[in-house]
Short mmCIF file of C-alpha atoms in Angstrom, two decimals:
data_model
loop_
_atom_site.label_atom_id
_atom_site.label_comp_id
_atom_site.label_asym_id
_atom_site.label_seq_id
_atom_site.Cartn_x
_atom_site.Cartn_y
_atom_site.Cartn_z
CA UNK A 1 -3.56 120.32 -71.59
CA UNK A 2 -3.67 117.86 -68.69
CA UNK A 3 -3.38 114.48 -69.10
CA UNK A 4 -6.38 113.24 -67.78
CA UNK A 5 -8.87 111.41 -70.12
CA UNK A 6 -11.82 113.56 -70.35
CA UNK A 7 -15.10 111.38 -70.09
CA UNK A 8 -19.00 112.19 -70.18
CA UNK A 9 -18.39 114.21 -72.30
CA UNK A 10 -18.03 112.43 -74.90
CA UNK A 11 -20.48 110.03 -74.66
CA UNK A 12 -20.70 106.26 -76.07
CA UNK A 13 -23.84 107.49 -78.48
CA UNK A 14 -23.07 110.79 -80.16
CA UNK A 15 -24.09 112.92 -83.07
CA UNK A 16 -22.22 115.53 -84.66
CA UNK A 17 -24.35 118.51 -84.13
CA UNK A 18 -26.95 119.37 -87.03
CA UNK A 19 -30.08 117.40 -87.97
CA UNK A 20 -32.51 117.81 -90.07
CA UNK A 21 -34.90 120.80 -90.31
CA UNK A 22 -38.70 121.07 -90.96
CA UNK A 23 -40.28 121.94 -94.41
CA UNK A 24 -41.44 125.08 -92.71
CA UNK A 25 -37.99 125.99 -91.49
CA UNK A 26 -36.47 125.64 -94.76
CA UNK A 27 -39.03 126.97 -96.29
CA UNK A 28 -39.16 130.61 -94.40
CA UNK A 29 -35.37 130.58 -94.33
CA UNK A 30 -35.45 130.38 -98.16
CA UNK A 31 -38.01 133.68 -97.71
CA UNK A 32 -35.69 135.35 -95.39
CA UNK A 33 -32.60 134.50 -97.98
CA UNK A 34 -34.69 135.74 -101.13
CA UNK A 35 -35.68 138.99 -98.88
CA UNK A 36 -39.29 138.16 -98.89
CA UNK A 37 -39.04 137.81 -95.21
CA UNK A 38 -37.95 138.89 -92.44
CA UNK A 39 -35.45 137.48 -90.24
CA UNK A 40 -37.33 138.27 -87.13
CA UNK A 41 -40.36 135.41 -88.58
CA UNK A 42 -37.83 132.63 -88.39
CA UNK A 43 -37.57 132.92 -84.61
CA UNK A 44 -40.88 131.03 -83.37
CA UNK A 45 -40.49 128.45 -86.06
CA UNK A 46 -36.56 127.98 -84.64
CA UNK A 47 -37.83 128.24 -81.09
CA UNK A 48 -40.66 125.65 -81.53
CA UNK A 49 -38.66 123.02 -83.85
CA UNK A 50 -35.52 122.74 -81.63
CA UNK A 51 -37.92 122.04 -78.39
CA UNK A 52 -39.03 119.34 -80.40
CA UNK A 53 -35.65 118.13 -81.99
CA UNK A 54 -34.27 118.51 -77.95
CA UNK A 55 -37.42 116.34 -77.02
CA UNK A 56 -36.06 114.02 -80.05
CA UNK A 57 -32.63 113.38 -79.01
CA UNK A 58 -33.56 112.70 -75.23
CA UNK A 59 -36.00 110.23 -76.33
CA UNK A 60 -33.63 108.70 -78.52
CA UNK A 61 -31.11 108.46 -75.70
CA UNK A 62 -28.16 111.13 -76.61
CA UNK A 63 -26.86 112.61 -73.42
CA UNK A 64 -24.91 115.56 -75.93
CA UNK A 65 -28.20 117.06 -76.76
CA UNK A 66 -27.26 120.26 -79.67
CA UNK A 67 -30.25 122.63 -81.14
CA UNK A 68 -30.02 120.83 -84.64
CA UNK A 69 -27.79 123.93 -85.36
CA UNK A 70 -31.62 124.81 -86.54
CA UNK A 71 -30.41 128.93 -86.09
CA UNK A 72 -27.65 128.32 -88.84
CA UNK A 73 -27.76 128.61 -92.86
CA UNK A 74 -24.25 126.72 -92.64
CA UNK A 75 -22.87 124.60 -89.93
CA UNK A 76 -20.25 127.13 -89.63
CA UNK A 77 -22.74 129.47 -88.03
CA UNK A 78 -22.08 134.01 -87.65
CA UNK A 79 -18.56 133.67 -85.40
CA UNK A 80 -16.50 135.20 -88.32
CA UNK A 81 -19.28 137.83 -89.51
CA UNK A 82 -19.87 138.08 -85.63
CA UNK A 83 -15.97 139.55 -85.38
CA UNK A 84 -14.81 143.03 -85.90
CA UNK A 85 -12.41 143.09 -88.82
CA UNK A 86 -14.74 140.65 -91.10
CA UNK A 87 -16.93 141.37 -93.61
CA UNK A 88 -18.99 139.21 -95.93
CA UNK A 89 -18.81 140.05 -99.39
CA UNK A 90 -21.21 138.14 -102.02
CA UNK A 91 -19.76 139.23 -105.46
CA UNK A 92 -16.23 137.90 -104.48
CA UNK A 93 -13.14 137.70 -107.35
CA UNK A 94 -12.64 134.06 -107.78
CA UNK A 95 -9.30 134.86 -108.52
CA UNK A 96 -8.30 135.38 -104.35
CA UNK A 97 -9.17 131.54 -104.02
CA UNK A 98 -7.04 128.38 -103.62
CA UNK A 99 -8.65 126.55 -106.71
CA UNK A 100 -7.24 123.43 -105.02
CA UNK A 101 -8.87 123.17 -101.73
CA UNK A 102 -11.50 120.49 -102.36
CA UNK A 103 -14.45 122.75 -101.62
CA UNK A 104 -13.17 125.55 -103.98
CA UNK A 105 -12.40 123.27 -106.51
CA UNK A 106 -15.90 121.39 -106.10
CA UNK A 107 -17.68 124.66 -106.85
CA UNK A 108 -15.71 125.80 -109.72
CA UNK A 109 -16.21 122.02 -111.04
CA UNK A 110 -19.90 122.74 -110.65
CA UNK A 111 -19.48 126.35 -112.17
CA UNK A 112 -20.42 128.06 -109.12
CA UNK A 113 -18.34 130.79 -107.33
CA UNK A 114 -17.73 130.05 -103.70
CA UNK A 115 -20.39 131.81 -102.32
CA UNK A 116 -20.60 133.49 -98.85
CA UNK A 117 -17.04 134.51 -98.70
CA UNK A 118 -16.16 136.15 -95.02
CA UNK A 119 -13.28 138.63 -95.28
CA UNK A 120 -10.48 140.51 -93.37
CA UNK A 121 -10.83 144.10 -93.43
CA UNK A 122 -9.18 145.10 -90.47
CA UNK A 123 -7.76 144.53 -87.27
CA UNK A 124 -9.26 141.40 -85.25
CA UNK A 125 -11.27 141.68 -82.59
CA UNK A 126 -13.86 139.82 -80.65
CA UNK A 127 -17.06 142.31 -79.93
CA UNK A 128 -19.61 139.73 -78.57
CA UNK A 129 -20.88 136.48 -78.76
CA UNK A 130 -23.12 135.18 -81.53
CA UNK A 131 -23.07 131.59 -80.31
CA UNK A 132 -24.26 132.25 -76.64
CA UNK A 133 -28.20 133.31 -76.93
CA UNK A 134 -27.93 129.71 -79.23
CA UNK A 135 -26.90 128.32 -75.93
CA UNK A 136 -28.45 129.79 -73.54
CA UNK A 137 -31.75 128.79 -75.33
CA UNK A 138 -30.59 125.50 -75.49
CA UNK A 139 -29.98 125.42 -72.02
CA UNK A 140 -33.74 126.09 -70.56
CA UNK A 141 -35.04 123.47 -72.36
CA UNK A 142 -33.16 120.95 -70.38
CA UNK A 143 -32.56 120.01 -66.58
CA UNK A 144 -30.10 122.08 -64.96
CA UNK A 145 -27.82 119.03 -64.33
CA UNK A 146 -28.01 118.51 -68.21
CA UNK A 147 -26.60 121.38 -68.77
CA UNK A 148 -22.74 120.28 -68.67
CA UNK A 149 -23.97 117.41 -71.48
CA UNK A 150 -25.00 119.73 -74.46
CA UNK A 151 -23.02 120.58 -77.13
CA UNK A 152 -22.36 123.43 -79.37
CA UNK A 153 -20.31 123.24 -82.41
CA UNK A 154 -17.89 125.57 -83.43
CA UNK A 155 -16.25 127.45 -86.79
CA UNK A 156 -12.73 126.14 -87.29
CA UNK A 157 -10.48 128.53 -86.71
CA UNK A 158 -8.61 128.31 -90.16
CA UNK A 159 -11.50 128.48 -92.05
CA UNK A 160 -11.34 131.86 -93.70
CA UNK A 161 -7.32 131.40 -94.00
CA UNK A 162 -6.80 127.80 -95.87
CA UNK A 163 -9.11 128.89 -98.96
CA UNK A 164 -7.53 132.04 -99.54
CA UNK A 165 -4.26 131.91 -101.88
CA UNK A 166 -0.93 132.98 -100.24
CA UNK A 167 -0.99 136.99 -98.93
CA UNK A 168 -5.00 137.24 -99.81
CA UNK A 169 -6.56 136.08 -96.36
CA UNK A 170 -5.81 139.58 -95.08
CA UNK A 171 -4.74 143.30 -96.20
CA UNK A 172 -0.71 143.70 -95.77
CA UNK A 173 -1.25 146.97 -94.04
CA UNK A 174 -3.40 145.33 -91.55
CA UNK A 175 -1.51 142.07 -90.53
CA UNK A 176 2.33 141.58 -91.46
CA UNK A 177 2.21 138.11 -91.12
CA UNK A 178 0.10 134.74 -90.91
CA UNK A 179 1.62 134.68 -87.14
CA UNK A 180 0.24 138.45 -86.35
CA UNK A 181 -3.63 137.72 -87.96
CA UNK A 182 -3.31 134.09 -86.04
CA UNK A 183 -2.52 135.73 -82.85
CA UNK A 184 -5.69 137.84 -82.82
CA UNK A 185 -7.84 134.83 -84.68
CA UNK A 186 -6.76 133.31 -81.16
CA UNK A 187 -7.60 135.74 -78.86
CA UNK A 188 -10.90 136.48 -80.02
CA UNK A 189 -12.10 132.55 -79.57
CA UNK A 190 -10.34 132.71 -76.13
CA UNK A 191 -13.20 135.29 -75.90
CA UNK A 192 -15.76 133.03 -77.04
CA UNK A 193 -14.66 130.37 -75.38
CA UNK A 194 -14.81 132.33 -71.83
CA UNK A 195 -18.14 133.21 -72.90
CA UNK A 196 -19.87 129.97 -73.27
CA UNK A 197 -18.12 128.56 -70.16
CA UNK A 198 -19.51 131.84 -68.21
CA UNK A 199 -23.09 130.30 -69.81
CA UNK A 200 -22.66 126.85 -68.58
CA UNK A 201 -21.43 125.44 -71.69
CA UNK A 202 -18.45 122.99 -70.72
CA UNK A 203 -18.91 120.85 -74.15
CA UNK A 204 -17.85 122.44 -77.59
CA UNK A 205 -16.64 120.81 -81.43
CA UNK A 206 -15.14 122.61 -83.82
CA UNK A 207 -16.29 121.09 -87.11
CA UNK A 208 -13.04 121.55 -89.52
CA UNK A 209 -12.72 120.07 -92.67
CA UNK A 210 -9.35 121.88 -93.19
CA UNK A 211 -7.79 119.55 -91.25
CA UNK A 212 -8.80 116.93 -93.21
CA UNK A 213 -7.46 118.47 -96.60
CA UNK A 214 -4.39 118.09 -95.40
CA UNK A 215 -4.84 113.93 -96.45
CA UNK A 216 -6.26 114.87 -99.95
CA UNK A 217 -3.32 114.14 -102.25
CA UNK A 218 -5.29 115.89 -104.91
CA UNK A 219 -5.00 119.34 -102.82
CA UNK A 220 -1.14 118.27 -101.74
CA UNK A 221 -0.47 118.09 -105.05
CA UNK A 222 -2.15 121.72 -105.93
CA UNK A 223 -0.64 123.09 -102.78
CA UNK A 224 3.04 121.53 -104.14
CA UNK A 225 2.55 123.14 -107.42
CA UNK A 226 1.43 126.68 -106.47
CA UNK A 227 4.45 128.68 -106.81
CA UNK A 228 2.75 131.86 -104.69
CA UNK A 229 3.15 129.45 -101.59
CA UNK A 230 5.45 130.26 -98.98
CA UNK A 231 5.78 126.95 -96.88
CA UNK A 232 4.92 123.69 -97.69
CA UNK A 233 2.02 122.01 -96.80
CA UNK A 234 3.24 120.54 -93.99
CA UNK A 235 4.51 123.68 -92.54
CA UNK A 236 0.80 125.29 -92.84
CA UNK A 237 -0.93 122.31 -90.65
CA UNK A 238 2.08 122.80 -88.13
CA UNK A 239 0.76 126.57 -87.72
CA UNK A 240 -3.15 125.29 -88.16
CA UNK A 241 -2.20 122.89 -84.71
CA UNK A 242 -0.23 126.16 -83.03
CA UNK A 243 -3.57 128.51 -83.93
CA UNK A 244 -6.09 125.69 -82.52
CA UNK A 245 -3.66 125.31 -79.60
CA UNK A 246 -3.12 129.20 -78.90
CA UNK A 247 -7.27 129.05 -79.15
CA UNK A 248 -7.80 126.53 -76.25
CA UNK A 249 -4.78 127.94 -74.28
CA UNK A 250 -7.14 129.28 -71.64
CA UNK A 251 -9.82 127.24 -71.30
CA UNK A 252 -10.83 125.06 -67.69
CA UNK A 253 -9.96 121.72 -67.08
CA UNK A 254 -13.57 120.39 -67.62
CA UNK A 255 -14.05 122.58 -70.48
CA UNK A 256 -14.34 119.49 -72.91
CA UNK A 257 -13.17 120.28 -76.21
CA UNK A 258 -13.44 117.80 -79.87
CA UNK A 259 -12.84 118.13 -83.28
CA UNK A 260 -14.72 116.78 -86.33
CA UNK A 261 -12.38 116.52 -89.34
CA UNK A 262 -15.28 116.57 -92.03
CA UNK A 263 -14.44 115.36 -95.72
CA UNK A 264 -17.41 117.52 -96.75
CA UNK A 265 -21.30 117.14 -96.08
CA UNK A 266 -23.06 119.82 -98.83
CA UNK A 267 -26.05 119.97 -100.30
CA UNK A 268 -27.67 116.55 -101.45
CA UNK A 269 -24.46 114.55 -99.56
CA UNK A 270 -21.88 115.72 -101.79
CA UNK A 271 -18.49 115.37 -100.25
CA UNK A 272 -15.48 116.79 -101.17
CA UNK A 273 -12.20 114.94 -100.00
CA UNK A 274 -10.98 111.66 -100.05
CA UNK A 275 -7.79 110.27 -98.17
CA UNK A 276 -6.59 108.68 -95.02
CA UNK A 277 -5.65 109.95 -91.68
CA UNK A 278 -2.24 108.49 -91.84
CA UNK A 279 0.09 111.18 -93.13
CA UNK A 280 -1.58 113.70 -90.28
CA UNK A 281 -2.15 111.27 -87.58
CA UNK A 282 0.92 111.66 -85.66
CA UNK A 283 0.63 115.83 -85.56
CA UNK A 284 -2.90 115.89 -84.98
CA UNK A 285 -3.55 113.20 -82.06
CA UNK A 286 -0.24 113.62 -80.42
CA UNK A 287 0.22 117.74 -80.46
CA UNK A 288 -3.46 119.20 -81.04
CA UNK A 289 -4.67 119.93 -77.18
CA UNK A 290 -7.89 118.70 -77.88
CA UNK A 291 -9.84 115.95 -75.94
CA UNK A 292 -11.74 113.89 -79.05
CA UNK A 293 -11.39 113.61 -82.31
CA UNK A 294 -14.76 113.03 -84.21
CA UNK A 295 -13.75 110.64 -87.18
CA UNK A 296 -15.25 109.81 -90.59
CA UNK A 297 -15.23 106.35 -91.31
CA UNK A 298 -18.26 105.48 -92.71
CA UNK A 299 -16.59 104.90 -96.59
CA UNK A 300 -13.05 103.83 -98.08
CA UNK A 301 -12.27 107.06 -98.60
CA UNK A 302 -11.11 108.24 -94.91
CA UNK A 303 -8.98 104.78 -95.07
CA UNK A 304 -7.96 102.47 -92.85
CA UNK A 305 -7.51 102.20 -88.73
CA UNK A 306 -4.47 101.97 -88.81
CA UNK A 307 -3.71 105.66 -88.10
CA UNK A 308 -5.29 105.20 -84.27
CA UNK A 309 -2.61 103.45 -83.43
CA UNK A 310 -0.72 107.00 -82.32
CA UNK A 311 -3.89 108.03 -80.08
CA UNK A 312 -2.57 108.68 -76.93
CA UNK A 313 -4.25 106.83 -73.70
CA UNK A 314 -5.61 110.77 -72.66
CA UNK A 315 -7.71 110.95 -76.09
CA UNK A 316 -10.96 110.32 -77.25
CA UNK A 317 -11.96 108.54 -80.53
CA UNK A 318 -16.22 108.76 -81.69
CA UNK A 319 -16.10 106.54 -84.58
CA UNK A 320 -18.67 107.95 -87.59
CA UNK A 321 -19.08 104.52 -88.93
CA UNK A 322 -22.87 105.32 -89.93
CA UNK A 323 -23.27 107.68 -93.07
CA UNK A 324 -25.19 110.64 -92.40
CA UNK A 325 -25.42 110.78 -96.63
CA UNK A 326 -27.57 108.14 -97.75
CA UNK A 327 -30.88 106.19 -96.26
CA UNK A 328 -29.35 102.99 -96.33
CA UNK A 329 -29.20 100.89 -93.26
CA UNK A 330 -26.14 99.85 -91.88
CA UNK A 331 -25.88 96.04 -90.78
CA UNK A 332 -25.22 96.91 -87.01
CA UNK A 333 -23.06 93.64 -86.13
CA UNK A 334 -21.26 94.55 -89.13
CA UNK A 335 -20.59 98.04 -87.42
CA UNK A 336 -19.85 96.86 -84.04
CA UNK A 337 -17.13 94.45 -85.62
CA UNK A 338 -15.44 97.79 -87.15
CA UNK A 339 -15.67 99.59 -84.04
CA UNK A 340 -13.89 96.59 -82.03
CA UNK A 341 -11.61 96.60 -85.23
CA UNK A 342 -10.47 100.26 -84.36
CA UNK A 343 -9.89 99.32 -80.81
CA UNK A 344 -7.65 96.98 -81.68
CA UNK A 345 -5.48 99.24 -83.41
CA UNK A 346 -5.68 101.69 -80.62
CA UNK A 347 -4.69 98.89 -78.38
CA UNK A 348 -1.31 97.51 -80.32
CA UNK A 349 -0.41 101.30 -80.36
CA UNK A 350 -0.56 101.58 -76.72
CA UNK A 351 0.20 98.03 -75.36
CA UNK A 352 -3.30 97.42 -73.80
CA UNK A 353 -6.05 95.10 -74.18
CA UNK A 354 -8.98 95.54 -76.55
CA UNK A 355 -11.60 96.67 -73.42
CA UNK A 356 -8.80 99.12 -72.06
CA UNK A 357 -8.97 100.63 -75.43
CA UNK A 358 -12.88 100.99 -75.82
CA UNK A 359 -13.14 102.77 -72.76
CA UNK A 360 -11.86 105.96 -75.11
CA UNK A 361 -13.75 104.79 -77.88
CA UNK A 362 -17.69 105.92 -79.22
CA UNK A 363 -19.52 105.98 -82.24
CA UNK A 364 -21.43 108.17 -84.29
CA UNK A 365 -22.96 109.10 -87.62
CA UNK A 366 -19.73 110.64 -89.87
CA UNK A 367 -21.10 113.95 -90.07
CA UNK A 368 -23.93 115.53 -89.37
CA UNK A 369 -27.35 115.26 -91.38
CA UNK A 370 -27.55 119.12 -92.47
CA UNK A 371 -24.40 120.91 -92.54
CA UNK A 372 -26.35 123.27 -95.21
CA UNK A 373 -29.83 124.29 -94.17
CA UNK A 374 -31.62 122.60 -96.85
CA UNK A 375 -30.04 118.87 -95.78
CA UNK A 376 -28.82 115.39 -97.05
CA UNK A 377 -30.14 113.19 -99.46
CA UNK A 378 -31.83 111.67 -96.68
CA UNK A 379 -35.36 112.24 -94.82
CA UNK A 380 -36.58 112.79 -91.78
CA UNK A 381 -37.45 108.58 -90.76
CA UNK A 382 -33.88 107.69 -92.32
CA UNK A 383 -32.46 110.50 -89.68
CA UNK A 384 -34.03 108.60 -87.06
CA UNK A 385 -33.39 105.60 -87.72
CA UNK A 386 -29.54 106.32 -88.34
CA UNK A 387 -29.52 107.41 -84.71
CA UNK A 388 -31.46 104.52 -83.36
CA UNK A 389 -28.95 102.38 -84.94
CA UNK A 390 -25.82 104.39 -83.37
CA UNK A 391 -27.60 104.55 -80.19
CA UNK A 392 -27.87 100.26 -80.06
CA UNK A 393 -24.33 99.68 -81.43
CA UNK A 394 -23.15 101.48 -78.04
CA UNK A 395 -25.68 99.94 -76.21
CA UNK A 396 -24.32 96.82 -77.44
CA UNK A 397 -20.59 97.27 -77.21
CA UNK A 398 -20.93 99.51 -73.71
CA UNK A 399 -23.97 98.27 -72.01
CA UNK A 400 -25.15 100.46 -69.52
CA UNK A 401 -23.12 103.96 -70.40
CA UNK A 402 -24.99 106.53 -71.75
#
């Protein structure tokens, strides 16, 4: 990746991709899911709602415009179902799953299987894109020099491998080794990612929460103890960073890419990890090729700033120091004074001064405001007025940049 700081995209003001959907969204996609519907009636109701969500965000002054990810059940979106060699299954054995990854765990807590389970079946390949027509939609509703500023998010790349328990992410006859069933993970979102870029798209984030596991010490400590394990911990991120990198090994210079380590954003604002970036920090700002990292920090439990001090002058930081979770108003001068706290850190760590250091700096809600379809435990005038507040803290701290 070169070393050049990649700039507009991201902007000062961002969001992290899904927003809240209308009653009669939810509603019909709760038809469509119970089969007393069909798919074909959500399209208008998508169609009409994300001209208005796009008129929304414009108004509210977000340059990195997304569709509210209004065509999704899950943030995750159809790339895995989309691939040849997946399957979803429903009526999954719970006995294939990591009981220790935080969102397994959280279900089983709850007494629910991990539902929507997305399989290898067979060999990986990519057979067309189930992100682009989300795009390309996107994309007449805008200006055609907008066009570079939207943003689509992404499925992590890991996420059908991480909940799986050692040898069960894939048959043996079909993949021989985590490296073999990476390789082809990696050249199918080359594909995608050549794609979108054909389409105009120059702005993607993958939304991972994986990565982000990796600073639970509850699921260290399950990973640790799991004697079907073949590395450690550790070793597994190291090969998470490779994958991601073997992903993006193709992609354009002004292809900007980020990453949103999510600690969990289900129904009603549950969340599922806790734990701070320091123990990854090093690995993933200093050898993941990506150009931003979108950061939760909007509670104690993603820790201190400390960790920033090991982001490299040719990275990004977006702050998410207003909850998406809960209708409560952040004190804004409160927030601005934690924003120019993390750019002090990312100044000591790179021997700069405070303003050199909020020139890669922006700020944002911590996740978005419906990963699942159905939403937070927030409405639709607490959405807005979450992003009015994100949009004046960057007002405030970088007057004049969009």
């Amino acid at each position: 990746m070169s070393a050049k700081l990649h700039r507009n995209p991201p902007f000062r003001a961002e969001h992290l991709g899904s927003l809240l959907r209308t009653e009669e969204l939810i509603k019909k996609r709760a038809q469509v899911m119970e089969k007393k519907a069909d798919e074909s009636e959500l399209v208008p109701i998508e169609d009409k709602d994300i001209k208005e969500i796009v008129k929304i965000q414009k108004e509210l002054g977000y340059k990195a415009m997304t569709d509210g990810e209004y065509r999704r059940h899950m943030f995750w979106g159809s790339f895995f179902p989309g691939l040849e060699g997946f399957e979803e299954v429903d009526d999954v054995d719970i006995e294939i799953f990591r009981p220790y990854t935080p969102d397994v765990g959280a279900f089983i807590e709850a007494g629910h299987k991990p539902g929507e389970s997305v399989l290898c079946t067979g060999k990986i390949k990519h057979v067309g894109s189930t992100y682009v027509d989300q795009f390309k939609y996107l994309a007449s509703l805008v200006a055609p020099e907008e066009v570079k500023n939207l943003k689509i998010t992404l499925a992590a790349p890991n996420w059908y491998h991480l909940r799986y328990r050692e040898g069960r992410a894939y048959p043996k006859e079909v993949y021989s080794s985590d490296e073999e069933y990476f390789g082809d993970i990696a050249k199918a979102y080359q594909e995608e990612l050549r794609i979108l870029y054909e389409a105009g798209c120059r702005n993607v984030q993958y939304d991972d929460p994986n990565l982000a596991y990796f600073c639970s010490d509850k699921m260290l400590e399950g990973w640790k103890n799991d004697p079907l394990n073949k590395y450690s911990a550790d070793d597994l991120l190291d090969k998470y960073i490779k994958l991601y990198n073997d992903c993006l090994a193709k992609r354009p210079a002004d292809f900007h890419v980020g990453v949103h380590l999510c600690r969990g954003n289900f129904v009603n604002s549950r969340h599922f990890s806790e734990g701070g970036y320091d123990r990854i920090a090093v690995k993933l700002f200093q050898e993941l090729n990506v150009d931003t990292y979108y950061l939760e920090y909007d509670t104690p439990r993603a820790g201190g700033f400390e960790p920033l001090k090991v982001l490299p002058k040719n990275k990004n930081v977006i702050l998410g120091v207003v909850t998406s979770k809960f209708p409560e108003l952040e004190d804004k001068e409160e927030m601005k004074k934690r924003v120019l706290d993390a750019a002090k850190f990312i100044a000591e760590g790179n021997n700069e001064t405070v303003e050199e250091a909020l020139q890669r700096v922006g700020v944002s809600p911590q996740c978005g405001f419906a990963s699942h379809h159905e939403g937070n435990a927030v409405v639709w005038n607490d959405m807005i007025a979450k992003l009015k507040l994100v949009r004046e803290i960057a007002d405030d701290l970088w007057k004049g940049e969009p």
